[in-house]
PDB file of C-alpha atoms (C1' of nucleotides) in Angstrom:
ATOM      1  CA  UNK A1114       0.898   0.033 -20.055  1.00  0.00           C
ATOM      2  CA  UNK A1115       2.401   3.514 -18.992  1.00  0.00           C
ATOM      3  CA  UNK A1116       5.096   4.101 -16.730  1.00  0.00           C
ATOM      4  CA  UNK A1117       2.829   5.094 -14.149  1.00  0.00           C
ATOM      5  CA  UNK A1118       1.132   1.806 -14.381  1.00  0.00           C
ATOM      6  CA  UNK A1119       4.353  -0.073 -13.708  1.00  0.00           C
ATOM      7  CA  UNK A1120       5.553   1.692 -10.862  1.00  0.00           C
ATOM      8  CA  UNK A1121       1.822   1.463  -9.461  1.00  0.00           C
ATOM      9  CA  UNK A1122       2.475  -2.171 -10.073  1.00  0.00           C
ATOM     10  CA  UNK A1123       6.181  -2.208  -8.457  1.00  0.00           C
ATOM     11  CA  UNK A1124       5.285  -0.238  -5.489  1.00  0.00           C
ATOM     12  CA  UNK A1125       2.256  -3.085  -4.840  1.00  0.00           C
ATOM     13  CA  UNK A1126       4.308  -5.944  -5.195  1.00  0.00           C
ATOM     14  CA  UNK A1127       7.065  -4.766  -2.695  1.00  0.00           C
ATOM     15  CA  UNK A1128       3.697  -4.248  -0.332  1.00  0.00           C
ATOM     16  CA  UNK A1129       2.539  -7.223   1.986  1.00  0.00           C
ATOM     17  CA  UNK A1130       0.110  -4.603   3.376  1.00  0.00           C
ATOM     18  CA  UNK A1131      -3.439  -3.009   2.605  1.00  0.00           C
ATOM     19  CA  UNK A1132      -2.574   0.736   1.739  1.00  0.00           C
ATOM     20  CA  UNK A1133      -5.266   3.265   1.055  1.00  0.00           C
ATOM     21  CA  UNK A1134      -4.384   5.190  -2.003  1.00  0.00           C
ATOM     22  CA  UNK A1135      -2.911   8.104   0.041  1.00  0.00           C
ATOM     23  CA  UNK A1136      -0.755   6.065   1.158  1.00  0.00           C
ATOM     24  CA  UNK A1137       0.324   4.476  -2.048  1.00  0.00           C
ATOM     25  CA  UNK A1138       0.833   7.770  -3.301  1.00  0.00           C
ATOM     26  CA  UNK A1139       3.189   8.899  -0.474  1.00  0.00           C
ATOM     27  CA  UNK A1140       5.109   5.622  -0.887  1.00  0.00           C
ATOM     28  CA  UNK A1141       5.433   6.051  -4.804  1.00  0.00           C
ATOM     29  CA  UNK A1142       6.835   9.592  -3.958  1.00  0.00           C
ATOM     30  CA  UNK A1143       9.317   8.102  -1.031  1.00  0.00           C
ATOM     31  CA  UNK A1144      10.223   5.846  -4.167  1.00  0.00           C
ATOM     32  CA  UNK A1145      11.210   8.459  -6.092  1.00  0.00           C
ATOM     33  CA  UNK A1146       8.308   8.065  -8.372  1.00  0.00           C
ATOM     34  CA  UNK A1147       6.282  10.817 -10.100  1.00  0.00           C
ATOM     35  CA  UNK A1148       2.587   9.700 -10.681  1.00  0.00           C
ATOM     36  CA  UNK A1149       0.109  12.345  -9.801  1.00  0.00           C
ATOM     37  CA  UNK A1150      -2.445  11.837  -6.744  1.00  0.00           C
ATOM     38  CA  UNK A1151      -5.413  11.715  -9.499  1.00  0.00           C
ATOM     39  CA  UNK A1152      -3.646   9.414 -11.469  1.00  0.00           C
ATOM     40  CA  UNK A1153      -2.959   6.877  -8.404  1.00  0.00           C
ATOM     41  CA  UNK A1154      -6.439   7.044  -7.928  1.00  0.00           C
ATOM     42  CA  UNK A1155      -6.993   6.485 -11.407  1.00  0.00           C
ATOM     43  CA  UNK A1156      -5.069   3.797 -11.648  1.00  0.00           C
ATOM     44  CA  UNK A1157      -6.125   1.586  -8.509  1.00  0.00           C
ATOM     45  CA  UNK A1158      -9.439   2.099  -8.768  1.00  0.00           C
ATOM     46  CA  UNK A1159      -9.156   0.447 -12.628  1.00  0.00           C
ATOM     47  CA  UNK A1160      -7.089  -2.615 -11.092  1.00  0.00           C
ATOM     48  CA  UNK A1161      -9.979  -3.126  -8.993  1.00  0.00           C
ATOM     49  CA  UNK A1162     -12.157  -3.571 -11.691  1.00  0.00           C
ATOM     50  CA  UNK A1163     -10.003  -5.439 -13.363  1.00  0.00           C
ATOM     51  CA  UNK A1164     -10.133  -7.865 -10.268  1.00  0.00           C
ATOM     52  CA  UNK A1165      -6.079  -7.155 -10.433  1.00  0.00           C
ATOM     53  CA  UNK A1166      -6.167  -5.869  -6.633  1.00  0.00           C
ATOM     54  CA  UNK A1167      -8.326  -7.177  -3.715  1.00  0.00           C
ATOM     55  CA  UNK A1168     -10.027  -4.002  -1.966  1.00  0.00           C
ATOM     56  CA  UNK A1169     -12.082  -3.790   1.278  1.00  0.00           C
ATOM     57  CA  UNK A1170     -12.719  -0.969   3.827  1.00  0.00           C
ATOM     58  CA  UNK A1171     -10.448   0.283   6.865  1.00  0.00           C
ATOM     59  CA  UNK A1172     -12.545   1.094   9.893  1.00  0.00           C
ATOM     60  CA  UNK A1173     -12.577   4.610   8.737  1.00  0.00           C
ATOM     61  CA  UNK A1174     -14.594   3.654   5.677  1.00  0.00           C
ATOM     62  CA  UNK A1175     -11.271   4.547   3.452  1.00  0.00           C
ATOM     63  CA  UNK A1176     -11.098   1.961   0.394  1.00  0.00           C
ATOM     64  CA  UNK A1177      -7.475  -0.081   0.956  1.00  0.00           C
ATOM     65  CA  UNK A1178      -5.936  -1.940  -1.736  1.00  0.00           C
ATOM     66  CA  UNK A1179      -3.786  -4.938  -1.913  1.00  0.00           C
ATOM     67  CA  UNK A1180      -2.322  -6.831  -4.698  1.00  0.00           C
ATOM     68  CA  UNK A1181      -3.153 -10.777  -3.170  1.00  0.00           C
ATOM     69  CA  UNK A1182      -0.860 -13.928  -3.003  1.00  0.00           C
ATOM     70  CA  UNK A1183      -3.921 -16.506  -3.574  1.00  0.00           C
ATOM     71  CA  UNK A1184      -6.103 -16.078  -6.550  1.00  0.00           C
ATOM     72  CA  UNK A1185      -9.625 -17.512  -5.062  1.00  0.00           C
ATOM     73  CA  UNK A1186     -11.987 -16.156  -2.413  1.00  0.00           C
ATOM     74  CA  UNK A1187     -10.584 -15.728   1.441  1.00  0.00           C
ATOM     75  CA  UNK A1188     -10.951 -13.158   3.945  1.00  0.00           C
ATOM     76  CA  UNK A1189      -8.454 -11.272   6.594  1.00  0.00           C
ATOM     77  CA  UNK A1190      -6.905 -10.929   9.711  1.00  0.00           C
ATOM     78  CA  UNK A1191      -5.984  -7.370   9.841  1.00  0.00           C
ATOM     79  CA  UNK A1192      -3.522  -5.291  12.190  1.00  0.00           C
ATOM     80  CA  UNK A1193      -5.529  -2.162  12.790  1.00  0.00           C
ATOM     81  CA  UNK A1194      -2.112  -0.372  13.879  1.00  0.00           C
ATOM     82  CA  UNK A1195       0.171  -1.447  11.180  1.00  0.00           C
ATOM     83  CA  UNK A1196      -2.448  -2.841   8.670  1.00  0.00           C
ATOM     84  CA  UNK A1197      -0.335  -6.472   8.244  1.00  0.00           C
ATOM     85  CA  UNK A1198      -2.689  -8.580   6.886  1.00  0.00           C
ATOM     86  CA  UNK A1199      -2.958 -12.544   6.709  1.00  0.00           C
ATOM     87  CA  UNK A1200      -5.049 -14.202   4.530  1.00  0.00           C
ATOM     88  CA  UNK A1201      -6.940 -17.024   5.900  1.00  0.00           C
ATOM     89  CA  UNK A1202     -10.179 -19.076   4.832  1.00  0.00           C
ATOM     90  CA  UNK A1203     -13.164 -20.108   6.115  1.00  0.00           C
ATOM     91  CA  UNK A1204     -15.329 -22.381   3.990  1.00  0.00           C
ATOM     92  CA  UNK A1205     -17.806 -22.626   7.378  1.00  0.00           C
ATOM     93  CA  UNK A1206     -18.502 -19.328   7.027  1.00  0.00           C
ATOM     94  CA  UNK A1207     -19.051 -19.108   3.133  1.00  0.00           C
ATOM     95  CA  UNK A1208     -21.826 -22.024   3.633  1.00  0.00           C
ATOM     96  CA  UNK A1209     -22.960 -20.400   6.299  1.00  0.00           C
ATOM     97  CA  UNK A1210     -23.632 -17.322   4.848  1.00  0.00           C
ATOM     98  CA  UNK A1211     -25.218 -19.029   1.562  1.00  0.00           C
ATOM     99  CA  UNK A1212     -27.431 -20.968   3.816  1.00  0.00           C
ATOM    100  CA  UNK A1213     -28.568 -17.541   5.809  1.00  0.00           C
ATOM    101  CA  UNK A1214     -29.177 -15.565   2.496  1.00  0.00           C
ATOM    102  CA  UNK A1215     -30.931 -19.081   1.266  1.00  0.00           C
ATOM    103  CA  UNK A1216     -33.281 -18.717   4.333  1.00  0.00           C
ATOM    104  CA  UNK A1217     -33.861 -14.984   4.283  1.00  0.00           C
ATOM    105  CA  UNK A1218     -34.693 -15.267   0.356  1.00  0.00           C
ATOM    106  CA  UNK A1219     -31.485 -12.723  -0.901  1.00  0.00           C
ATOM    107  CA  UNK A1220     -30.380 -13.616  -3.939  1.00  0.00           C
ATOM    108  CA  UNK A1221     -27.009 -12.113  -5.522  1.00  0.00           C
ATOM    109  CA  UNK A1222     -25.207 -12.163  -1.972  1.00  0.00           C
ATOM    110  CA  UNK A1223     -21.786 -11.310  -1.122  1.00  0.00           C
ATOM    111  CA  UNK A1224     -20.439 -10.842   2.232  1.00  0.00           C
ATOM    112  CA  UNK A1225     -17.752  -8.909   3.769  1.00  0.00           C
ATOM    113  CA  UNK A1226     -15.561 -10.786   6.607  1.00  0.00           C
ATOM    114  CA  UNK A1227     -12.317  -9.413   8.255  1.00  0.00           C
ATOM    115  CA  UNK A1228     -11.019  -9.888  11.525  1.00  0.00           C
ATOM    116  CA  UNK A1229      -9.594  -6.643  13.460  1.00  0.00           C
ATOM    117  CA  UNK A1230      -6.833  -6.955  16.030  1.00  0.00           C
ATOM    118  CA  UNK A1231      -3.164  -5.984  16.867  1.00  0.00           C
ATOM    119  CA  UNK A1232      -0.777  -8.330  15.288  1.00  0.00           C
ATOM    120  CA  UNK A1233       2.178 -10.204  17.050  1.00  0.00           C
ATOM    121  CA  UNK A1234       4.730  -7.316  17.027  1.00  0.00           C
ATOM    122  CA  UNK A1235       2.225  -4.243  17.931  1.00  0.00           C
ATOM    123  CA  UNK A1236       0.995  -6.250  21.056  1.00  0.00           C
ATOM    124  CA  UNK A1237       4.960  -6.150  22.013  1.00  0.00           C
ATOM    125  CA  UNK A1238       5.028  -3.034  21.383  1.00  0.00           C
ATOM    126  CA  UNK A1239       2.264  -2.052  23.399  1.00  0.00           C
ATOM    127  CA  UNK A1240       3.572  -2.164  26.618  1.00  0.00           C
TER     128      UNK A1240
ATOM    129  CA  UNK B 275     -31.797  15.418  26.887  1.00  0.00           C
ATOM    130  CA  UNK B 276     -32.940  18.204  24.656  1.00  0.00           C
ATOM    131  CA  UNK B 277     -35.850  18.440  21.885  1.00  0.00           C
ATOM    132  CA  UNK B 278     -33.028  17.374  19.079  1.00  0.00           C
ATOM    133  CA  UNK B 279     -32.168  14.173  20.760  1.00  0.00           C
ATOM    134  CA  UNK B 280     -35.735  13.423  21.613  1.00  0.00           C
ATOM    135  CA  UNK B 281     -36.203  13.788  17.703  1.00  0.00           C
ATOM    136  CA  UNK B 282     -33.398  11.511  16.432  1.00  0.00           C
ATOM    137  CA  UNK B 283     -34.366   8.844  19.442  1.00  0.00           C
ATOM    138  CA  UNK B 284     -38.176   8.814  17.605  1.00  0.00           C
ATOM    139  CA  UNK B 285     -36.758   9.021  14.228  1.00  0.00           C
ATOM    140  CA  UNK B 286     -34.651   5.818  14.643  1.00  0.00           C
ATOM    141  CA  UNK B 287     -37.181   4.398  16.357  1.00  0.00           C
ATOM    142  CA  UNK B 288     -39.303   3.587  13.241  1.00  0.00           C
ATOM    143  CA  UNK B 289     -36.486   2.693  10.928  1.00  0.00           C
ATOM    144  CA  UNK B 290     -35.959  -0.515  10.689  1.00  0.00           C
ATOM    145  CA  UNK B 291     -33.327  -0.127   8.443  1.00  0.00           C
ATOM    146  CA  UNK B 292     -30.006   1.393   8.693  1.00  0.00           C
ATOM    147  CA  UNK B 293     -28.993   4.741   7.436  1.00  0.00           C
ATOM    148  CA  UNK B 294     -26.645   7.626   7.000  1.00  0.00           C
ATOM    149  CA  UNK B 295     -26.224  10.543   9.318  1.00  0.00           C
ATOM    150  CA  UNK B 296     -27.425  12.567   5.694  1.00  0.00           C
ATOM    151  CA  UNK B 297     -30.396   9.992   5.280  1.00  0.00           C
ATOM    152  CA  UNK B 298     -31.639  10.105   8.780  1.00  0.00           C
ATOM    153  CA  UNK B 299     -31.478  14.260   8.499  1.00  0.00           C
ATOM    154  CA  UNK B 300     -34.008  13.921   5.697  1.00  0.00           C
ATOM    155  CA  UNK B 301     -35.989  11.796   7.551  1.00  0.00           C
ATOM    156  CA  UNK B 302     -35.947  14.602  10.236  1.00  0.00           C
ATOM    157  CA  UNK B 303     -37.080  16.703   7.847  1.00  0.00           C
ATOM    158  CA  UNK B 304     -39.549  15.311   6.286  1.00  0.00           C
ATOM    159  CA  UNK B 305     -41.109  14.785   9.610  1.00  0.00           C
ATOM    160  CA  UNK B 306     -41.330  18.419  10.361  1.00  0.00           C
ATOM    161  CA  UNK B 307     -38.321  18.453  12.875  1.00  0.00           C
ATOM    162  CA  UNK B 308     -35.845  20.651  12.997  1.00  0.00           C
ATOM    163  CA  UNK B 309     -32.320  19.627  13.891  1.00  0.00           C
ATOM    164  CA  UNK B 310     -29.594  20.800  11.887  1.00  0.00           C
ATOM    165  CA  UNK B 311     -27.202  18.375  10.189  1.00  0.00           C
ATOM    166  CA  UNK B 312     -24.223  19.004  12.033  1.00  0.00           C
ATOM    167  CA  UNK B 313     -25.730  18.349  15.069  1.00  0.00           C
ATOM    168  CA  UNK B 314     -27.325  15.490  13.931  1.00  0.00           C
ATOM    169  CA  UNK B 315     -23.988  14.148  13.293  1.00  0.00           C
ATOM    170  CA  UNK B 316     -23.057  14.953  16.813  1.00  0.00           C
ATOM    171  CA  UNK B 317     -26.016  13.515  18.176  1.00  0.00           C
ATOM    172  CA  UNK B 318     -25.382   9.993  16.135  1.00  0.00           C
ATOM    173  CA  UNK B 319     -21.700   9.802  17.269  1.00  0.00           C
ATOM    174  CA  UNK B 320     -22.272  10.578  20.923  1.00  0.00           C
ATOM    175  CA  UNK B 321     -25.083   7.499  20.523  1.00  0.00           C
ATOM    176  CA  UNK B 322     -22.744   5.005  18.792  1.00  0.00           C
ATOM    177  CA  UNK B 323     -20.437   6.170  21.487  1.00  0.00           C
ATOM    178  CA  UNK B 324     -22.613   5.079  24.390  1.00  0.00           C
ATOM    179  CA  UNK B 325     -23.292   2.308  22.848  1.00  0.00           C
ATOM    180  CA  UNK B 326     -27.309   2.823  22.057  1.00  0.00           C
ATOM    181  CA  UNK B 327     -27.122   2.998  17.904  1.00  0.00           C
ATOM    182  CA  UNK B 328     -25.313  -0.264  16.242  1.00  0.00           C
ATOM    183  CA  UNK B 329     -22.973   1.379  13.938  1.00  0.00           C
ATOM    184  CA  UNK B 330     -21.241  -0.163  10.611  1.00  0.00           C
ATOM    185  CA  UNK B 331     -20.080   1.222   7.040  1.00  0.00           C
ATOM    186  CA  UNK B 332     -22.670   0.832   3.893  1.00  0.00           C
ATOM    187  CA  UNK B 333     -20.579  -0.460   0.644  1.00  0.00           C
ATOM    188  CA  UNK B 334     -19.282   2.960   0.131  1.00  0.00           C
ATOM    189  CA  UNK B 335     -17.523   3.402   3.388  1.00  0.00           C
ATOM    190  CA  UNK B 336     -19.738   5.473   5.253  1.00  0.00           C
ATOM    191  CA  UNK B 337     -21.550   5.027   8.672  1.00  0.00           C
ATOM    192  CA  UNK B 338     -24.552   4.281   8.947  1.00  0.00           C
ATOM    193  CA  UNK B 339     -26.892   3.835  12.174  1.00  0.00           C
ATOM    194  CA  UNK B 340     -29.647   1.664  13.740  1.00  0.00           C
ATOM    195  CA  UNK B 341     -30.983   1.323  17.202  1.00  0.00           C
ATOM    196  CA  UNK B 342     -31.429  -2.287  17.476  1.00  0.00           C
ATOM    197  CA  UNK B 343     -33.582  -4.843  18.822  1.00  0.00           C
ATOM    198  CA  UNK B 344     -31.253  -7.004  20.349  1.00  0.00           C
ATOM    199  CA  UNK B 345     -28.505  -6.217  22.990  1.00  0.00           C
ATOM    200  CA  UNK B 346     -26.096  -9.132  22.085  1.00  0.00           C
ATOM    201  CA  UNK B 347     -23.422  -8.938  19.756  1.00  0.00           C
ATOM    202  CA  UNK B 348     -24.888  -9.746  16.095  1.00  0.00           C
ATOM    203  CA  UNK B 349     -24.398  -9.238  12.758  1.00  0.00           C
ATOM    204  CA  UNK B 350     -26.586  -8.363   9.225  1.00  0.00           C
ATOM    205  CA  UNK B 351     -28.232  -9.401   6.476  1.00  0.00           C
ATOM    206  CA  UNK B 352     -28.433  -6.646   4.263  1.00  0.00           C
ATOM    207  CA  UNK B 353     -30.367  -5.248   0.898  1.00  0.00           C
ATOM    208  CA  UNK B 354     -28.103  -3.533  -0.829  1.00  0.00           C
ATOM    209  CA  UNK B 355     -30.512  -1.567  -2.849  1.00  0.00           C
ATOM    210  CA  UNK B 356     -33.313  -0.892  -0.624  1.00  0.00           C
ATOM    211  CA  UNK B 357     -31.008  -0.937   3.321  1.00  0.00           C
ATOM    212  CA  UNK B 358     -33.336  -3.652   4.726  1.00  0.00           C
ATOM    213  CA  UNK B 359     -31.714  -5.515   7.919  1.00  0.00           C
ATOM    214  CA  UNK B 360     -32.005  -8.701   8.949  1.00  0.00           C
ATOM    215  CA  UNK B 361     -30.225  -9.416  12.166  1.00  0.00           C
ATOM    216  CA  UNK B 362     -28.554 -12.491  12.395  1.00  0.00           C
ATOM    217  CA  UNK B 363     -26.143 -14.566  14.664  1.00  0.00           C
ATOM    218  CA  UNK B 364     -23.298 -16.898  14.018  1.00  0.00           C
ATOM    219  CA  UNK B 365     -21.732 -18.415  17.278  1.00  0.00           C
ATOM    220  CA  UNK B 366     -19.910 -21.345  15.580  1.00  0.00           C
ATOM    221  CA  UNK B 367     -18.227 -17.627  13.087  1.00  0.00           C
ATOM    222  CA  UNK B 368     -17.582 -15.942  16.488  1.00  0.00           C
ATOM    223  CA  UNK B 369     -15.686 -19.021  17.594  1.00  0.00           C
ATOM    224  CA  UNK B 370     -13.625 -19.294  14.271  1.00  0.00           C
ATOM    225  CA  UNK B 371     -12.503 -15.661  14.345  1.00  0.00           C
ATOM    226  CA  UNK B 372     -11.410 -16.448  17.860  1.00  0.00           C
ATOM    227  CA  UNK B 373      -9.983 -19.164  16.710  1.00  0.00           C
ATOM    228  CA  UNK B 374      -7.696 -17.149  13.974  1.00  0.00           C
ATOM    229  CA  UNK B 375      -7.011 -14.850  16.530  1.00  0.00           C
ATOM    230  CA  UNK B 376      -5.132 -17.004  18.287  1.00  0.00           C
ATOM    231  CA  UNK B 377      -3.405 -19.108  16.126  1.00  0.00           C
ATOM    232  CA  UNK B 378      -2.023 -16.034  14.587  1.00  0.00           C
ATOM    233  CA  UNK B 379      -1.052 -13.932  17.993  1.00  0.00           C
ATOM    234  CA  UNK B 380      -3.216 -11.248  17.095  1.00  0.00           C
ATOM    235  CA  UNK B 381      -4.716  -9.799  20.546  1.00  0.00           C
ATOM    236  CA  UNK B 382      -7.973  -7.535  21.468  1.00  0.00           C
ATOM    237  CA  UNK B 383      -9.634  -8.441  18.583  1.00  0.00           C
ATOM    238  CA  UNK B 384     -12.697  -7.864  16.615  1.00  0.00           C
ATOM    239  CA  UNK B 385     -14.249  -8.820  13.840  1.00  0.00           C
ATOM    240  CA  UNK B 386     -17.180  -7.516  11.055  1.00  0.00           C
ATOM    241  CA  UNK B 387     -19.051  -9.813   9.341  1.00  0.00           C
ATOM    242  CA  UNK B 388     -21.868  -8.571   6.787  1.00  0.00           C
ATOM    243  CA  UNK B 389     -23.695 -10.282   4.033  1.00  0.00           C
ATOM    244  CA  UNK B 390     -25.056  -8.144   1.223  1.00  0.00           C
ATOM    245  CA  UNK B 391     -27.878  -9.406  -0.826  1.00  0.00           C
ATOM    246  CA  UNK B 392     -30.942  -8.375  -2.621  1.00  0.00           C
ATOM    247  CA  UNK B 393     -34.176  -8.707  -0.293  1.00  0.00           C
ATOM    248  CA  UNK B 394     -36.760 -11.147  -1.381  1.00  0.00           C
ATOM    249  CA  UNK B 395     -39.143  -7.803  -2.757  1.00  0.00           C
ATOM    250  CA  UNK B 396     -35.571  -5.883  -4.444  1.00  0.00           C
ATOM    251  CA  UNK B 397     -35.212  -9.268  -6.408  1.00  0.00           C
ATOM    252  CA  UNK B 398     -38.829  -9.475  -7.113  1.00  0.00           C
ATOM    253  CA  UNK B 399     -38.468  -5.565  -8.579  1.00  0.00           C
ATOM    254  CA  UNK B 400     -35.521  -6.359 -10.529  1.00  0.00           C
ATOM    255  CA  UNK B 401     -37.490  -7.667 -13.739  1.00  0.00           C
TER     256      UNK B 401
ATOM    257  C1'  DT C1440      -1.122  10.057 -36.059  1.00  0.00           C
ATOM    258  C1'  DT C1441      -4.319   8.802 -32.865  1.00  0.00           C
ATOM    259  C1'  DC C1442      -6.477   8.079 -28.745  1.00  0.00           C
ATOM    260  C1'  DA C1443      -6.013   6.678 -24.197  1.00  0.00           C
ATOM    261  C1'  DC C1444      -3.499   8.246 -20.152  1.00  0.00           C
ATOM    262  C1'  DT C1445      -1.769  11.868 -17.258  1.00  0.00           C
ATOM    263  C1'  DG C1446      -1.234  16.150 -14.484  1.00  0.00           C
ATOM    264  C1'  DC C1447      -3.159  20.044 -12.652  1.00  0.00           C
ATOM    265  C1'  DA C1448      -6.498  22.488 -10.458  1.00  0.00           C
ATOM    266  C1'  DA C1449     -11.084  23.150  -9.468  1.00  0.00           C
ATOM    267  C1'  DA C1450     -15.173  21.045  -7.899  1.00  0.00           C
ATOM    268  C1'  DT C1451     -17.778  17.856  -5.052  1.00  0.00           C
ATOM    269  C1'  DG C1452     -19.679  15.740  -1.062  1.00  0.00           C
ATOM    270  C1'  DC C1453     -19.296  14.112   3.484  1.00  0.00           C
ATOM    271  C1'  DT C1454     -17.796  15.272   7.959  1.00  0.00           C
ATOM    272  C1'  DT C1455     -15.792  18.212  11.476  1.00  0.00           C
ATOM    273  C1'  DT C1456     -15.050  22.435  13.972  1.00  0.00           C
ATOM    274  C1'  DG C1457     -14.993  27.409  15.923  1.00  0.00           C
ATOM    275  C1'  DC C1458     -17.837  30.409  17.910  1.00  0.00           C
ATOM    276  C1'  DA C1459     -21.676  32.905  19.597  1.00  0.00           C
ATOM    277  C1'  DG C1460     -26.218  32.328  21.496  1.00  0.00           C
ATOM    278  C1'  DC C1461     -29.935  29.514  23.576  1.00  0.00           C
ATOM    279  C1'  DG C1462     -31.967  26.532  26.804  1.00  0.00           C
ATOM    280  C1'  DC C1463     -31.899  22.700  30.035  1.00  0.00           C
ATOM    281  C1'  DC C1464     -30.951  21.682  34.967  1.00  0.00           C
TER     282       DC C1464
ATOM    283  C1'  DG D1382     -26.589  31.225  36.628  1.00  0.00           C
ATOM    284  C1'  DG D1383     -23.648  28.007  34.583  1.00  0.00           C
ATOM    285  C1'  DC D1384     -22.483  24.922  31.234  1.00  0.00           C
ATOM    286  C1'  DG D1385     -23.560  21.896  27.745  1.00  0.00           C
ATOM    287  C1'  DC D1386     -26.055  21.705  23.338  1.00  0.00           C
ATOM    288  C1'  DT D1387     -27.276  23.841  19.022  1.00  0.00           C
ATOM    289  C1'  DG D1388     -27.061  26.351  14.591  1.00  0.00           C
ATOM    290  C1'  DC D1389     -24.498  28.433  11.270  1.00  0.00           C
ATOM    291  C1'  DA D1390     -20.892  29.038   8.384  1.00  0.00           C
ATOM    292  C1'  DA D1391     -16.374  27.989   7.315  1.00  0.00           C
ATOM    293  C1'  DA D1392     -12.775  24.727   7.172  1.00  0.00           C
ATOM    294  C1'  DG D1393     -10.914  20.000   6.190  1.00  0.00           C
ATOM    295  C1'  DC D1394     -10.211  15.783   3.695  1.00  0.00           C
ATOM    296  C1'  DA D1395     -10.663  12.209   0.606  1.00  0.00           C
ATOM    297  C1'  DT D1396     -12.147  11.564  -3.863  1.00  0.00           C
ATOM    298  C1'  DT D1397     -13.718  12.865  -8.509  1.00  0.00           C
ATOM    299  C1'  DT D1398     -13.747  15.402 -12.742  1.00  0.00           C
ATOM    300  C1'  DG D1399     -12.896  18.805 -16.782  1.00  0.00           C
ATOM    301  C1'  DC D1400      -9.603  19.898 -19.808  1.00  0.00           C
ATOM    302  C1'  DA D1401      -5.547  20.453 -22.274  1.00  0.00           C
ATOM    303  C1'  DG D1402      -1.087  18.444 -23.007  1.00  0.00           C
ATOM    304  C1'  DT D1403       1.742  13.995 -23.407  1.00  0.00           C
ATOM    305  C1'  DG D1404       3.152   9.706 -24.758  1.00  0.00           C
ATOM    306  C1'  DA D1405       2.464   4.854 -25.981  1.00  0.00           C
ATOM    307  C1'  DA D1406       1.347   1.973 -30.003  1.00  0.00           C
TER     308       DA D1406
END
DNA sequence: TTCACTGCAAATGCTTTGCAGCGCC
DNA sequence: GGCGCTGCAAAGCATTTGCAGTGAA
């Protein structure tokens, strides 16, 4: 538990959003933090593995982090302007997919669901 | 419509499976055409652009390509060891993501849903 | 004191781009 | 003949890694 962990840590918690770890980095610095852009990598890539972080992929492939409110399985609804994200379930689709892996014989399945869209305030502020 | 297209087209034509702009300029190679890489990663963008490749992200974030058999709006089984695709559709998902769409104000939406599995032959290999 | 963690800088690998030349129309 | 497409090589970026120094326990 190092000082760079904590403010890692901090810098999540004050986060409601997925960040890629460029941008946690910038927003560590704008914090007046000093953990190194290795070490940021480091470090979220170990609280993924540690199941400490949820990750998934932006539509640029980039691996975006986020430290979750709700412990168990769900998926997103994404902003893909702002990156607000709202967790939502969907036990339909969990059976759904079991019973499509069931049928194609895949075993060890996971599955990947997240909605794309522009949230509430970036439709306003389309116009 | 030049010789390096007319490769790609035939090269994607017998995949079945997806693959990365570096896979599918193997593939080129091994069949004795010549197309250089960056242009093969021209050639796959202007295609996803137009619409004629499907185009999603392996586990690791990058694109990868298909032409597909099917017009309509589907989504995939996939091996995540060997690449092997099965396509598959979901109206009653389509409708749910909709569904979350709405309820949450989010506008001009999309969605990706993939399931990632071991094929029936990748869990026969495994022992 | 010890050993994991960190910072720095170099390396890596994928992808994009500038530019000159070739070839399709 | 003109203009878009290609190849090559270099540039760009995100990410990873080697290594020596630092700090937590």
């Amino acid at each position: 538990m190092t000082k760079q962990r904590r403010a890692v840590g901090a810098t999540l918690d004050e986060l409601d959003d997925f960040v890629s770890t460029q941008e946690l980095y910038r927003k560590l610095h704008e914090r007046g933090e000093s953990v190194s852009l290795a070490t940021t990598y480091r470090i979220l890539q170990s609280m993924a593995d540690d199941g400490l972080v949820d990750v998934l992929r932006n539509g640029e492939g980039e691996a975006v982090y986020r430290r979750c409110a709700v412990e168990h399985h769900h998926h997103h609804l994404l902003c893909r302007k702002c990156g607000r994200a709202v967790e939502i379930e969907a036990p339909a689709v969990e059976q759904w997919a079991a019973r499509m892996a069931r049928e194609y014989g895949y075993t060890d399945v996971a599955h990947t669901v997240e909605i794309y869209g522009l949230c509430p305030e970036c439709t306003a502020a389309k116009d």
